[in-house]
């Protein structure tokens, strides 16, 4: 799994999209009423406000090879746009007057600032991804955090959002929008189905507040993105180096929730109870436990009616009268069923210790089935 996650992290991502370039020059044209065009170094049009933006390949090639940063060619202003001294774009501004030159310089400055902003966002995103996956040495964590102006000692928690479909970009953008005003939080992904939120936690915030945030995410994605999701979160950590710990806890909470609490769409690592212990048991030990208690059979071998009776009996804290009332059966019928279970298993579910043993066995069987399914 981690191999696929690292592969995802290392995949090349574009720093700034053509759509962002288009929006930028559209805005500039609205203000200046001057047409402009952004091209790559080979003369390919990436964004333009003019319908007549073709046929400049030769002019762009000549200008790109020249030492000049700006030049008038065929009555139009050409500008070079650099990214860390690397020529990234050619900006073509229609017209050759001094006013057009000033507008071109302003547009060049705007695009360069955009590249810096997107690069910083990309660098932070890359840093957070590698932090989540434990790909960084301790010294690198603090050095890079300082360079990226990330507080290394703030309290944080990791929330994990699992979507039903892979590469759910609508869900990702919805979450980004939801946290848009929280500049100290990070939204990222390390695989195809999970959205990760590294949320800064205020001193006054509690796990109840974090759970409320999780429900807001759930409700927003259900209504706005029409995406059915599950949300899990780890424990609050007080150091940047422990972000991966909270992430692993959130992943465990997501898995444990699927196995034992399938009716819950928000699961907290701190509330997993005995499910957390069972999830960490080796399968051979689980099989040994089931054989010790039930021999050749399994608690899962009972028919649906018997299992429903057992679950309802547990729900009602081993209360025979209340269970029979809710199942709409006579008390003697319930006693007969419990006696039958005792005869087969040797466990009297009316006795607390035997009931605990049986309930744990049911949970262990669920866990083994889940692990078998993910293996295939």
mmCIF file of C-alpha atoms in Angstrom:
data_model
loop_
_atom_site.group_PDB
_atom_site.id
_atom_site.type_symbol
_atom_site.label_atom_id
_atom_site.label_comp_id
_atom_site.label_asym_id
_atom_site.label_seq_id
_atom_site.Cartn_x
_atom_site.Cartn_y
_atom_site.Cartn_z
ATOM 1 C CA UNK A 1 0.000 0.000 0.000
ATOM 2 C CA UNK A 2 2.703 2.463 0.981
ATOM 3 C CA UNK A 3 4.490 1.781 -2.325
ATOM 4 C CA UNK A 4 1.437 2.959 -4.249
ATOM 5 C CA UNK A 5 1.129 5.997 -1.976
ATOM 6 C CA UNK A 6 4.741 7.027 -2.566
ATOM 7 C CA UNK A 7 4.260 6.535 -6.293
ATOM 8 C CA UNK A 8 1.267 8.853 -6.103
ATOM 9 C CA UNK A 9 3.302 11.466 -4.223
ATOM 10 C CA UNK A 10 6.094 11.364 -6.780
ATOM 11 C CA UNK A 11 3.777 11.820 -9.752
ATOM 12 C CA UNK A 12 4.481 15.067 -11.618
ATOM 13 C CA UNK A 13 1.947 17.833 -10.984
ATOM 14 C CA UNK A 14 1.559 21.024 -12.988
ATOM 15 C CA UNK A 15 2.508 24.142 -11.123
ATOM 16 C CA UNK A 16 -0.040 26.459 -12.708
ATOM 17 C CA UNK A 17 -2.859 25.448 -15.040
ATOM 18 C CA UNK A 18 -3.731 26.988 -18.383
ATOM 19 C CA UNK A 19 -7.142 27.823 -16.920
ATOM 20 C CA UNK A 20 -5.489 29.968 -14.232
ATOM 21 C CA UNK A 21 -3.452 31.735 -16.918
ATOM 22 C CA UNK A 22 -6.630 32.299 -18.939
ATOM 23 C CA UNK A 23 -8.502 33.728 -15.937
ATOM 24 C CA UNK A 24 -5.559 36.040 -15.209
ATOM 25 C CA UNK A 25 -5.282 37.571 -18.662
ATOM 26 C CA UNK A 26 -9.085 37.764 -18.988
ATOM 27 C CA UNK A 27 -9.094 39.879 -15.835
ATOM 28 C CA UNK A 28 -6.251 42.031 -17.092
ATOM 29 C CA UNK A 29 -8.039 42.637 -20.396
ATOM 30 C CA UNK A 30 -11.206 43.673 -18.549
ATOM 31 C CA UNK A 31 -9.162 46.334 -16.739
ATOM 32 C CA UNK A 32 -6.868 47.476 -19.583
ATOM 33 C CA UNK A 33 -8.892 46.613 -22.738
ATOM 34 C CA UNK A 34 -5.668 45.292 -24.236
ATOM 35 C CA UNK A 35 -5.503 41.809 -25.787
ATOM 36 C CA UNK A 36 -2.721 39.498 -24.670
ATOM 37 C CA UNK A 37 -1.604 35.942 -25.135
ATOM 38 C CA UNK A 38 0.511 33.500 -23.106
ATOM 39 C CA UNK A 39 2.615 31.044 -25.123
ATOM 40 C CA UNK A 40 5.154 28.384 -24.281
ATOM 41 C CA UNK A 41 8.746 28.707 -25.502
ATOM 42 C CA UNK A 42 7.840 26.828 -28.721
ATOM 43 C CA UNK A 43 5.092 29.289 -29.602
ATOM 44 C CA UNK A 44 2.144 27.098 -28.588
ATOM 45 C CA UNK A 45 -0.797 29.168 -27.317
ATOM 46 C CA UNK A 46 -1.672 28.356 -23.691
ATOM 47 C CA UNK A 47 -4.134 31.194 -23.013
ATOM 48 C CA UNK A 48 -5.368 34.139 -25.064
ATOM 49 C CA UNK A 49 -7.905 36.953 -25.131
ATOM 50 C CA UNK A 50 -7.597 37.397 -28.888
ATOM 51 C CA UNK A 51 -9.118 35.150 -31.574
ATOM 52 C CA UNK A 52 -6.065 35.950 -33.746
ATOM 53 C CA UNK A 53 -3.305 34.416 -31.637
ATOM 54 C CA UNK A 54 -1.711 31.963 -34.051
ATOM 55 C CA UNK A 55 1.241 32.223 -36.375
ATOM 56 C CA UNK A 56 3.741 33.583 -33.834
ATOM 57 C CA UNK A 57 5.913 30.457 -33.593
ATOM 58 C CA UNK A 58 8.847 31.946 -35.527
ATOM 59 C CA UNK A 59 8.700 35.288 -33.657
ATOM 60 C CA UNK A 60 8.555 33.480 -30.288
ATOM 61 C CA UNK A 61 11.465 31.209 -31.218
ATOM 62 C CA UNK A 62 13.609 34.188 -32.257
ATOM 63 C CA UNK A 63 12.697 36.172 -29.152
ATOM 64 C CA UNK A 64 13.278 33.212 -26.811
ATOM 65 C CA UNK A 65 16.854 32.838 -28.098
ATOM 66 C CA UNK A 66 17.618 36.547 -27.787
ATOM 67 C CA UNK A 67 19.175 38.061 -24.625
ATOM 68 C CA UNK A 68 16.363 40.665 -24.338
ATOM 69 C CA UNK A 69 13.643 40.310 -21.672
ATOM 70 C CA UNK A 70 11.190 42.334 -23.746
ATOM 71 C CA UNK A 71 11.042 43.270 -27.407
ATOM 72 C CA UNK A 72 8.723 44.774 -30.027
ATOM 73 C CA UNK A 73 8.211 42.351 -32.924
ATOM 74 C CA UNK A 74 5.826 43.011 -35.789
ATOM 75 C CA UNK A 75 4.174 45.849 -33.870
ATOM 76 C CA UNK A 76 3.497 43.825 -30.704
ATOM 77 C CA UNK A 77 5.228 43.657 -27.308
ATOM 78 C CA UNK A 78 6.875 40.358 -26.318
ATOM 79 C CA UNK A 79 7.925 39.617 -22.724
ATOM 80 C CA UNK A 80 9.784 36.736 -21.099
ATOM 81 C CA UNK A 81 8.286 35.201 -17.951
ATOM 82 C CA UNK A 82 10.809 33.382 -15.777
ATOM 83 C CA UNK A 83 10.485 30.813 -13.044
ATOM 84 C CA UNK A 84 13.700 30.782 -10.949
ATOM 85 C CA UNK A 85 15.751 32.064 -13.917
ATOM 86 C CA UNK A 86 14.210 29.378 -16.140
ATOM 87 C CA UNK A 87 12.244 30.737 -19.122
ATOM 88 C CA UNK A 88 8.718 29.422 -18.603
ATOM 89 C CA UNK A 89 6.358 31.504 -20.783
ATOM 90 C CA UNK A 90 6.316 34.164 -23.481
ATOM 91 C CA UNK A 91 3.746 36.905 -22.971
ATOM 92 C CA UNK A 92 2.498 38.620 -26.110
ATOM 93 C CA UNK A 93 0.699 41.957 -25.618
ATOM 94 C CA UNK A 94 -1.059 43.370 -28.693
ATOM 95 C CA UNK A 95 0.369 46.790 -29.600
ATOM 96 C CA UNK A 96 3.748 48.506 -29.364
ATOM 97 C CA UNK A 97 3.094 51.757 -27.485
ATOM 98 C CA UNK A 98 4.602 52.776 -24.135
ATOM 99 C CA UNK A 99 1.263 52.149 -22.424
ATOM 100 C CA UNK A 100 1.179 48.619 -23.809
ATOM 101 C CA UNK A 101 4.747 48.101 -22.542
ATOM 102 C CA UNK A 102 3.739 49.114 -18.994
ATOM 103 C CA UNK A 103 0.686 46.849 -19.109
ATOM 104 C CA UNK A 104 2.902 44.000 -20.342
ATOM 105 C CA UNK A 105 5.357 44.506 -17.474
ATOM 106 C CA UNK A 106 2.501 44.469 -14.973
ATOM 107 C CA UNK A 107 1.058 41.304 -16.537
ATOM 108 C CA UNK A 108 4.495 39.632 -16.445
ATOM 109 C CA UNK A 109 4.853 40.549 -12.789
ATOM 110 C CA UNK A 110 1.390 39.137 -12.039
ATOM 111 C CA UNK A 111 2.106 35.791 -13.749
ATOM 112 C CA UNK A 112 5.465 35.452 -12.003
ATOM 113 C CA UNK A 113 3.815 36.088 -8.634
ATOM 114 C CA UNK A 114 1.220 33.456 -9.446
ATOM 115 C CA UNK A 115 3.977 30.935 -10.179
ATOM 116 C CA UNK A 116 5.666 31.719 -6.859
ATOM 117 C CA UNK A 117 2.382 31.278 -4.983
ATOM 118 C CA UNK A 118 1.568 27.987 -6.700
ATOM 119 C CA UNK A 119 5.100 26.713 -6.187
ATOM 120 C CA UNK A 120 4.877 27.486 -2.468
ATOM 121 C CA UNK A 121 1.572 25.677 -2.291
ATOM 122 C CA UNK A 122 3.056 22.733 -4.199
ATOM 123 C CA UNK A 123 6.138 22.646 -1.947
ATOM 124 C CA UNK A 124 3.954 22.663 1.172
ATOM 125 C CA UNK A 125 1.724 19.964 -0.285
ATOM 126 C CA UNK A 126 4.735 17.797 -1.127
ATOM 127 C CA UNK A 127 6.144 18.350 2.358
ATOM 128 C CA UNK A 128 2.880 17.364 4.051
ATOM 129 C CA UNK A 129 2.553 14.234 1.882
ATOM 130 C CA UNK A 130 6.049 13.065 2.744
ATOM 131 C CA UNK A 131 5.444 13.935 6.394
ATOM 132 C CA UNK A 132 2.296 11.784 6.443
ATOM 133 C CA UNK A 133 4.146 8.831 4.915
ATOM 134 C CA UNK A 134 7.181 9.046 7.230
ATOM 135 C CA UNK A 135 9.495 9.827 4.304
ATOM 136 C CA UNK A 136 11.450 12.529 6.167
ATOM 137 C CA UNK A 137 14.217 12.488 8.750
ATOM 138 C CA UNK A 138 13.548 14.425 11.954
ATOM 139 C CA UNK A 139 16.095 17.115 11.092
ATOM 140 C CA UNK A 140 14.558 17.536 7.622
ATOM 141 C CA UNK A 141 11.083 17.979 9.115
ATOM 142 C CA UNK A 142 12.089 20.971 11.211
ATOM 143 C CA UNK A 143 14.374 22.518 8.565
ATOM 144 C CA UNK A 144 11.761 22.335 5.811
ATOM 145 C CA UNK A 145 8.967 23.475 8.125
ATOM 146 C CA UNK A 146 10.984 26.569 9.008
ATOM 147 C CA UNK A 147 11.704 27.281 5.347
ATOM 148 C CA UNK A 148 8.016 26.900 4.426
ATOM 149 C CA UNK A 149 6.874 28.990 7.444
ATOM 150 C CA UNK A 150 4.944 26.105 9.011
ATOM 151 C CA UNK A 151 4.625 26.142 12.807
ATOM 152 C CA UNK A 152 6.249 22.896 13.975
ATOM 153 C CA UNK A 153 4.792 22.976 17.499
ATOM 154 C CA UNK A 154 1.126 23.750 16.815
ATOM 155 C CA UNK A 155 -1.522 21.248 17.927
ATOM 156 C CA UNK A 156 -2.971 19.327 14.973
ATOM 157 C CA UNK A 157 -5.183 16.393 14.097
ATOM 158 C CA UNK A 158 -5.513 14.390 10.877
ATOM 159 C CA UNK A 159 -8.955 13.766 9.375
ATOM 160 C CA UNK A 160 -9.295 11.166 6.636
ATOM 161 C CA UNK A 161 -12.145 11.325 4.120
ATOM 162 C CA UNK A 162 -12.751 8.178 2.073
ATOM 163 C CA UNK A 163 -14.766 8.651 -1.127
ATOM 164 C CA UNK A 164 -16.677 5.905 -2.917
ATOM 165 C CA UNK A 165 -15.057 6.602 -6.268
ATOM 166 C CA UNK A 166 -11.394 7.031 -7.141
ATOM 167 C CA UNK A 167 -10.030 10.443 -8.131
ATOM 168 C CA UNK A 168 -13.133 12.255 -6.868
ATOM 169 C CA UNK A 169 -11.913 15.740 -7.807
ATOM 170 C CA UNK A 170 -15.305 17.287 -7.019
ATOM 171 C CA UNK A 171 -15.072 16.046 -3.435
ATOM 172 C CA UNK A 172 -11.466 17.264 -3.142
ATOM 173 C CA UNK A 173 -12.319 20.743 -4.410
ATOM 174 C CA UNK A 174 -15.362 20.906 -2.136
ATOM 175 C CA UNK A 175 -13.182 20.145 0.887
ATOM 176 C CA UNK A 176 -10.609 22.727 -0.264
ATOM 177 C CA UNK A 177 -13.384 25.326 -0.536
ATOM 178 C CA UNK A 178 -14.711 24.381 2.895
ATOM 179 C CA UNK A 179 -11.295 25.047 4.450
ATOM 180 C CA UNK A 180 -10.357 27.969 2.163
ATOM 181 C CA UNK A 181 -10.274 30.539 4.971
ATOM 182 C CA UNK A 182 -8.188 28.310 7.251
ATOM 183 C CA UNK A 183 -4.729 29.022 5.854
ATOM 184 C CA UNK A 184 -2.935 26.985 8.524
ATOM 185 C CA UNK A 185 -4.743 23.768 7.580
ATOM 186 C CA UNK A 186 -3.568 21.480 4.763
ATOM 187 C CA UNK A 187 -5.704 19.512 2.314
ATOM 188 C CA UNK A 188 -3.920 16.794 0.344
ATOM 189 C CA UNK A 189 -4.088 13.163 -0.848
ATOM 190 C CA UNK A 190 -1.639 10.275 -0.904
ATOM 191 C CA UNK A 191 -3.770 7.742 -2.781
ATOM 192 C CA UNK A 192 -6.704 7.672 -5.184
ATOM 193 C CA UNK A 193 -9.648 7.427 -2.751
ATOM 194 C CA UNK A 194 -8.686 9.327 0.397
ATOM 195 C CA UNK A 195 -8.650 13.071 1.078
ATOM 196 C CA UNK A 196 -6.481 14.080 4.014
ATOM 197 C CA UNK A 197 -6.999 17.161 6.168
ATOM 198 C CA UNK A 198 -4.200 18.157 8.529
ATOM 199 C CA UNK A 199 -6.151 20.524 10.759
ATOM 200 C CA UNK A 200 -4.655 22.910 13.285
ATOM 201 C CA UNK A 201 -6.404 22.604 16.644
ATOM 202 C CA UNK A 202 -6.993 25.628 18.890
ATOM 203 C CA UNK A 203 -6.258 25.345 22.601
ATOM 204 C CA UNK A 204 -9.973 25.512 23.394
ATOM 205 C CA UNK A 205 -10.979 22.802 20.881
ATOM 206 C CA UNK A 206 -11.884 19.308 22.070
ATOM 207 C CA UNK A 207 -12.521 15.964 20.367
ATOM 208 C CA UNK A 208 -16.200 16.881 20.369
ATOM 209 C CA UNK A 209 -15.357 19.948 18.236
ATOM 210 C CA UNK A 210 -13.302 17.818 15.859
ATOM 211 C CA UNK A 211 -16.170 15.341 15.564
ATOM 212 C CA UNK A 212 -18.471 18.258 14.726
ATOM 213 C CA UNK A 213 -16.024 19.345 11.981
ATOM 214 C CA UNK A 214 -16.094 15.783 10.627
ATOM 215 C CA UNK A 215 -19.909 15.871 10.445
ATOM 216 C CA UNK A 216 -19.771 19.234 8.632
ATOM 217 C CA UNK A 217 -17.422 17.688 6.047
ATOM 218 C CA UNK A 218 -19.723 14.669 5.725
ATOM 219 C CA UNK A 219 -22.882 16.744 5.288
ATOM 220 C CA UNK A 220 -21.232 19.184 2.855
ATOM 221 C CA UNK A 221 -19.946 16.409 0.595
ATOM 222 C CA UNK A 222 -23.285 14.601 0.714
ATOM 223 C CA UNK A 223 -25.258 17.685 -0.291
ATOM 224 C CA UNK A 224 -22.922 19.763 -2.472
ATOM 225 C CA UNK A 225 -20.670 17.144 -4.093
ATOM 226 C CA UNK A 226 -23.288 14.344 -4.024
ATOM 227 C CA UNK A 227 -20.534 12.102 -2.733
ATOM 228 C CA UNK A 228 -21.091 9.390 -0.120
ATOM 229 C CA UNK A 229 -18.092 9.384 2.170
ATOM 230 C CA UNK A 230 -16.787 8.148 5.508
ATOM 231 C CA UNK A 231 -14.712 10.385 7.791
ATOM 232 C CA UNK A 232 -12.239 9.217 10.436
ATOM 233 C CA UNK A 233 -9.781 11.112 12.595
ATOM 234 C CA UNK A 234 -6.781 10.344 14.802
ATOM 235 C CA UNK A 235 -5.659 11.817 18.104
ATOM 236 C CA UNK A 236 -4.534 15.411 18.644
ATOM 237 C CA UNK A 237 -0.746 15.769 18.398
ATOM 238 C CA UNK A 238 1.391 18.692 19.561
ATOM 239 C CA UNK A 239 4.405 18.361 17.247
ATOM 240 C CA UNK A 240 4.730 18.309 13.468
ATOM 241 C CA UNK A 241 6.816 15.131 13.618
ATOM 242 C CA UNK A 242 3.782 13.258 14.997
ATOM 243 C CA UNK A 243 1.456 14.100 12.086
ATOM 244 C CA UNK A 244 2.106 10.634 10.594
ATOM 245 C CA UNK A 245 0.996 9.093 13.916
ATOM 246 C CA UNK A 246 -2.375 10.852 13.783
ATOM 247 C CA UNK A 247 -2.678 9.853 10.094
ATOM 248 C CA UNK A 248 -2.056 6.151 10.869
ATOM 249 C CA UNK A 249 -4.610 6.348 13.671
ATOM 250 C CA UNK A 250 -7.177 7.868 11.300
ATOM 251 C CA UNK A 251 -6.511 5.049 8.804
ATOM 252 C CA UNK A 252 -6.982 2.455 11.527
ATOM 253 C CA UNK A 253 -10.182 4.173 12.665
ATOM 254 C CA UNK A 254 -11.500 4.042 9.093
ATOM 255 C CA UNK A 255 -10.793 0.304 8.801
ATOM 256 C CA UNK A 256 -12.051 -0.573 12.282
ATOM 257 C CA UNK A 257 -15.184 1.470 11.618
ATOM 258 C CA UNK A 258 -15.904 -0.519 8.447
ATOM 259 C CA UNK A 259 -15.551 -3.813 10.322
ATOM 260 C CA UNK A 260 -17.309 -3.184 13.604
ATOM 261 C CA UNK A 261 -19.275 0.068 13.260
ATOM 262 C CA UNK A 262 -20.522 -0.013 9.672
ATOM 263 C CA UNK A 263 -23.560 2.087 10.596
ATOM 264 C CA UNK A 264 -21.312 5.028 11.544
ATOM 265 C CA UNK A 265 -20.028 7.460 8.916
ATOM 266 C CA UNK A 266 -17.791 9.375 11.356
ATOM 267 C CA UNK A 267 -15.325 7.368 13.445
ATOM 268 C CA UNK A 268 -12.781 8.618 15.999
ATOM 269 C CA UNK A 269 -9.655 6.626 16.872
ATOM 270 C CA UNK A 270 -10.158 7.531 20.529
ATOM 271 C CA UNK A 271 -13.587 5.809 20.557
ATOM 272 C CA UNK A 272 -12.766 2.482 18.904
ATOM 273 C CA UNK A 273 -12.995 0.466 22.107
ATOM 274 C CA UNK A 274 -12.292 -3.248 21.883
ATOM 275 C CA UNK A 275 -12.394 -3.063 18.087
ATOM 276 C CA UNK A 276 -8.963 -1.390 18.154
ATOM 277 C CA UNK A 277 -7.497 -4.333 20.117
ATOM 278 C CA UNK A 278 -9.017 -6.996 17.861
ATOM 279 C CA UNK A 279 -7.823 -5.172 14.730
ATOM 280 C CA UNK A 280 -4.231 -5.518 15.895
ATOM 281 C CA UNK A 281 -4.413 -9.273 16.570
ATOM 282 C CA UNK A 282 -2.592 -11.634 14.179
ATOM 283 C CA UNK A 283 -4.956 -13.854 12.177
ATOM 284 C CA UNK A 284 -3.445 -17.163 13.447
ATOM 285 C CA UNK A 285 -4.176 -16.064 17.029
ATOM 286 C CA UNK A 286 -7.763 -15.204 16.055
ATOM 287 C CA UNK A 287 -8.283 -18.636 14.491
ATOM 288 C CA UNK A 288 -6.865 -20.296 17.608
ATOM 289 C CA UNK A 289 -9.276 -18.320 19.802
ATOM 290 C CA UNK A 290 -12.313 -19.321 17.706
ATOM 291 C CA UNK A 291 -11.262 -23.012 17.764
ATOM 292 C CA UNK A 292 -10.797 -22.895 21.551
ATOM 293 C CA UNK A 293 -14.299 -21.573 22.105
ATOM 294 C CA UNK A 294 -16.319 -23.236 19.343
ATOM 295 C CA UNK A 295 -14.264 -26.171 18.119
ATOM 296 C CA UNK A 296 -14.994 -26.915 14.449
ATOM 297 C CA UNK A 297 -17.888 -24.470 14.182
ATOM 298 C CA UNK A 298 -18.002 -20.667 14.196
ATOM 299 C CA UNK A 299 -20.462 -18.217 15.773
ATOM 300 C CA UNK A 300 -21.052 -17.094 12.202
ATOM 301 C CA UNK A 301 -22.569 -20.513 11.409
ATOM 302 C CA UNK A 302 -25.816 -19.710 13.249
ATOM 303 C CA UNK A 303 -28.884 -18.876 11.163
ATOM 304 C CA UNK A 304 -30.001 -15.269 10.764
ATOM 305 C CA UNK A 305 -32.834 -15.590 13.295
ATOM 306 C CA UNK A 306 -30.476 -16.859 16.000
ATOM 307 C CA UNK A 307 -27.874 -14.170 15.270
ATOM 308 C CA UNK A 308 -30.582 -11.480 15.337
ATOM 309 C CA UNK A 309 -31.733 -12.819 18.701
ATOM 310 C CA UNK A 310 -28.181 -12.773 20.082
ATOM 311 C CA UNK A 311 -27.493 -9.218 18.852
ATOM 312 C CA UNK A 312 -30.773 -7.903 20.256
ATOM 313 C CA UNK A 313 -30.057 -9.653 23.580
ATOM 314 C CA UNK A 314 -26.667 -7.912 23.739
ATOM 315 C CA UNK A 315 -28.208 -4.559 22.774
ATOM 316 C CA UNK A 316 -30.560 -4.855 25.753
ATOM 317 C CA UNK A 317 -27.769 -5.647 28.245
ATOM 318 C CA UNK A 318 -28.810 -9.313 28.616
ATOM 319 C CA UNK A 319 -32.346 -8.343 29.674
ATOM 320 C CA UNK A 320 -34.623 -11.266 28.744
ATOM 321 C CA UNK A 321 -37.940 -9.448 29.199
ATOM 322 C CA UNK A 322 -36.966 -6.377 27.140
ATOM 323 C CA UNK A 323 -35.398 -8.483 24.385
ATOM 324 C CA UNK A 324 -38.475 -10.701 24.023
ATOM 325 C CA UNK A 325 -40.688 -7.602 23.917
ATOM 326 C CA UNK A 326 -38.639 -5.987 21.136
ATOM 327 C CA UNK A 327 -38.485 -9.243 19.148
ATOM 328 C CA UNK A 328 -42.276 -9.726 19.578
ATOM 329 C CA UNK A 329 -41.773 -13.243 20.943
ATOM 330 C CA UNK A 330 -42.787 -14.917 24.187
ATOM 331 C CA UNK A 331 -40.255 -14.877 26.994
ATOM 332 C CA UNK A 332 -40.178 -18.699 27.004
ATOM 333 C CA UNK A 333 -39.340 -18.710 23.288
ATOM 334 C CA UNK A 334 -36.316 -16.499 23.940
ATOM 335 C CA UNK A 335 -35.245 -18.709 26.866
ATOM 336 C CA UNK A 336 -35.557 -21.761 24.583
ATOM 337 C CA UNK A 337 -33.305 -20.111 21.976
ATOM 338 C CA UNK A 338 -30.708 -19.192 24.596
ATOM 339 C CA UNK A 339 -30.761 -22.743 25.969
ATOM 340 C CA UNK A 340 -30.228 -24.062 22.442
ATOM 341 C CA UNK A 341 -27.184 -21.785 21.981
ATOM 342 C CA UNK A 342 -25.811 -22.983 25.335
ATOM 343 C CA UNK A 343 -26.236 -26.637 24.311
ATOM 344 C CA UNK A 344 -24.314 -26.039 21.037
ATOM 345 C CA UNK A 345 -21.513 -23.792 22.332
ATOM 346 C CA UNK A 346 -21.351 -24.419 26.058
ATOM 347 C CA UNK A 347 -21.841 -20.659 26.589
ATOM 348 C CA UNK A 348 -24.810 -19.348 28.583
ATOM 349 C CA UNK A 349 -25.396 -15.860 27.209
ATOM 350 C CA UNK A 350 -27.348 -14.944 30.358
ATOM 351 C CA UNK A 351 -24.037 -15.152 32.224
ATOM 352 C CA UNK A 352 -22.017 -11.966 31.753
ATOM 353 C CA UNK A 353 -18.624 -13.670 31.229
ATOM 354 C CA UNK A 354 -20.014 -16.065 28.606
ATOM 355 C CA UNK A 355 -21.827 -13.203 26.863
ATOM 356 C CA UNK A 356 -18.580 -11.199 26.683
ATOM 357 C CA UNK A 357 -16.734 -14.214 25.239
ATOM 358 C CA UNK A 358 -19.408 -14.757 22.590
ATOM 359 C CA UNK A 359 -19.572 -11.085 21.644
ATOM 360 C CA UNK A 360 -15.789 -10.872 21.244
ATOM 361 C CA UNK A 361 -15.915 -14.032 19.113
ATOM 362 C CA UNK A 362 -18.466 -12.396 16.796
ATOM 363 C CA UNK A 363 -16.172 -9.383 16.438
ATOM 364 C CA UNK A 364 -13.131 -11.587 15.768
ATOM 365 C CA UNK A 365 -15.003 -13.416 12.997
ATOM 366 C CA UNK A 366 -15.962 -10.074 11.415
ATOM 367 C CA UNK A 367 -12.321 -9.007 11.543
ATOM 368 C CA UNK A 368 -11.069 -12.241 9.928
ATOM 369 C CA UNK A 369 -13.634 -11.937 7.114
ATOM 370 C CA UNK A 370 -12.600 -8.348 6.448
ATOM 371 C CA UNK A 371 -8.916 -9.276 6.288
ATOM 372 C CA UNK A 372 -9.642 -12.169 3.922
ATOM 373 C CA UNK A 373 -11.555 -9.844 1.589
ATOM 374 C CA UNK A 374 -8.828 -7.187 1.393
ATOM 375 C CA UNK A 375 -6.227 -9.897 0.759
ATOM 376 C CA UNK A 376 -8.099 -10.756 -2.403
#
